[in-house]
Amino acid sequence: MKLDFNNVNLEKINSYEEKAMTAFDTLMGKTGEGNDFLGWIDRPVDYDKEEFERIKKAAERIRENSDILVSIGIGGSYLGIKAVDVACDSYFGSDRKVKLIYAGNQISGQYLNELLAYLKDKDYCLNVISKSGTTTEPAIAFRFLREAIEEKYGKEEARKRIFATTDSKKGALKELADAEGYETFVVPDDIGGRFSVISAVGLLPLAACGIDIDKFMEGFAEGRDLYKEKSFDNPAIKYAAIRNMLNEDGKGLEVLVNYEAKLKYIAEWWKQLFAESEGKDGKGIFPVSVNNTTDLHSVGQMIQDGKRNLFETVIEVKNPVSDLTIKEDEDNLDGLNYLAGKTMSFVNKQAMEGTTIAHVKGDVPNIRIEMDDVNEKEIAKLFYFFEIAVGVSGYMLGVNPFNQPGVEEYKTQMFKLLGKPGYENK
């Protein structure tokens, strides 16, 4: 990966170096708030090799007896998985042996009802992912899906088709898995949900659908080598510093931009990573995303001419997997003959460059992240880059980047409205 900060005014950036390096020391020295959730830092080289091999064997069994794996989880137990899944799959007619389908990531009776109907004539397995086993969305989905799979296959066969990724020692799901004999994998105690795709949380479903998890881990390890360096030239540190500089200049909203639709769910994962990490104590840089050129015809107007409180981080893919060359048309009714002989990726790149010029002229600073390709290794490096950056950025903001206390408040009010015992007076 390469980062380009040429479209940001860096006149004041050196005044942020000391604060950024102090935040980096806090992160890597594990001396700040949330330091008990930093297991992801060294996980690329320090992971349970025995569990890793069990994951690959379980994934092979799933591929042997199923067309579908239903991944049941929400937040960090969903977004990282789907980001890699979508980015590495083809748009149409996937040739994967196992298709990943997601459940428990929202509360829609219609969605779950249609999923249950869809699965009736399919061979499938379930991977329920929850540290506690009591998180509302996945718990509801698992209750219905467990009943359906037991009815389809019988309890004995269903036990072999249900995999639980949960706490190593305690919790409702762990208790159920032990009682029923489900194969279990561990949600690590020292890795928060939005960082957990590097653990069994992400590795089992990704391996089952055909992602090369050896390459995925190699990518994380390469990212670790790149972004653990203590230097203000470290792009992850520089990115964090620039974000904070722009925020203090009134640019409190960051737009992650892609020009390749495969990256849509990487942006969704990124939004959770930065929103849950930084949005505390009345602070935080608000993360949003756009998919261009599509969104240039909608929110592009707001970015170009709206309130000047934002900056953009653009992800550019240098080498598309495939491409098309535009041909000359004899009638030229659409007026496109000026593009004859040019590839669609070339046109897309000029759209990106033109948009950058226009937005920078409109006082929207632009950061550019260049990826050579979209594959397991490159995505893992990108993930690790953002994870180091959010840790540094969060400490620079003066918040604990590794908790999410605000998430609990909606649950409290929802449980009160639903009449959950113990929430009557909340």
Coordinates of N, CA and C in Angstrom, one line a residue, residues 2 35 116 126 139 145 163 178 181 184 210 227 234 273 276 279 334 347 355-356 359 402 414:
K2 N 0.3 2.3 -0.6 CA 1.0 3.6 -0.6 C 0.0 4.6 -0.2
N35 N -6.1 -1.1 27.5 CA -4.9 -1.9 27.2 C -5.1 -3.4 27.3
L116 N -35.2 -18.8 6.4 CA -35.6 -20.1 6.8 C -36.3 -20.9 5.6
L126 N -24.3 -24.0 10.4 CA -24.5 -22.8 11.2 C -23.2 -22.5 11.9
A139 N -28.9 -14.0 19.1 CA -29.6 -15.0 19.9 C -31.0 -15.3 19.4
L145 N -32.9 -20.6 13.9 CA -32.1 -21.4 12.9 C -31.8 -22.8 13.6
F163 N -21.5 -24.9 14.7 CA -20.2 -24.5 15.2 C -20.4 -23.2 16.0
D178 N -21.3 -26.8 25.1 CA -20.8 -27.9 25.8 C -21.8 -29.0 26.1
G181 N -22.6 -30.5 22.5 CA -21.5 -31.1 21.8 C -21.1 -30.5 20.5
T184 N -16.4 -26.0 19.2 CA -16.3 -24.6 19.6 C -15.0 -24.0 19.3
G210 N -13.9 -20.4 1.3 CA -12.8 -20.5 0.3 C -11.7 -19.5 0.4
Y227 N 3.6 -1.3 10.0 CA 3.0 -0.2 10.8 C 3.3 -0.2 12.3
N234 N 5.8 6.7 9.5 CA 4.9 5.5 9.5 C 3.6 6.0 9.0
L273 N -15.3 0.5 13.0 CA -14.0 0.6 13.7 C -13.8 2.0 14.3
E276 N -17.0 3.4 16.8 CA -17.0 2.8 18.2 C -15.7 3.2 18.9
G279 N -15.9 7.7 19.1 CA -17.1 8.5 19.5 C -17.5 8.4 20.9
D334 N -24.5 8.0 -28.7 CA -24.3 8.4 -27.3 C -23.1 9.3 -27.1
V347 N -11.1 5.2 -17.6 CA -12.2 6.2 -17.4 C -12.5 6.4 -15.9
T355 N -12.6 14.2 -9.7 CA -13.4 14.4 -8.5 C -12.5 15.0 -7.4
T356 N -11.3 14.4 -7.3 CA -10.3 14.9 -6.3 C -10.0 16.4 -6.6
H359 N -13.0 18.5 -5.6 CA -13.3 18.6 -4.2 C -12.2 19.3 -3.4
F402 N -10.8 1.6 22.9 CA -11.1 0.1 22.9 C -12.3 -0.3 23.7
M414 N -34.2 -0.4 25.1 CA -35.0 -1.4 24.4 C -35.5 -2.5 25.3

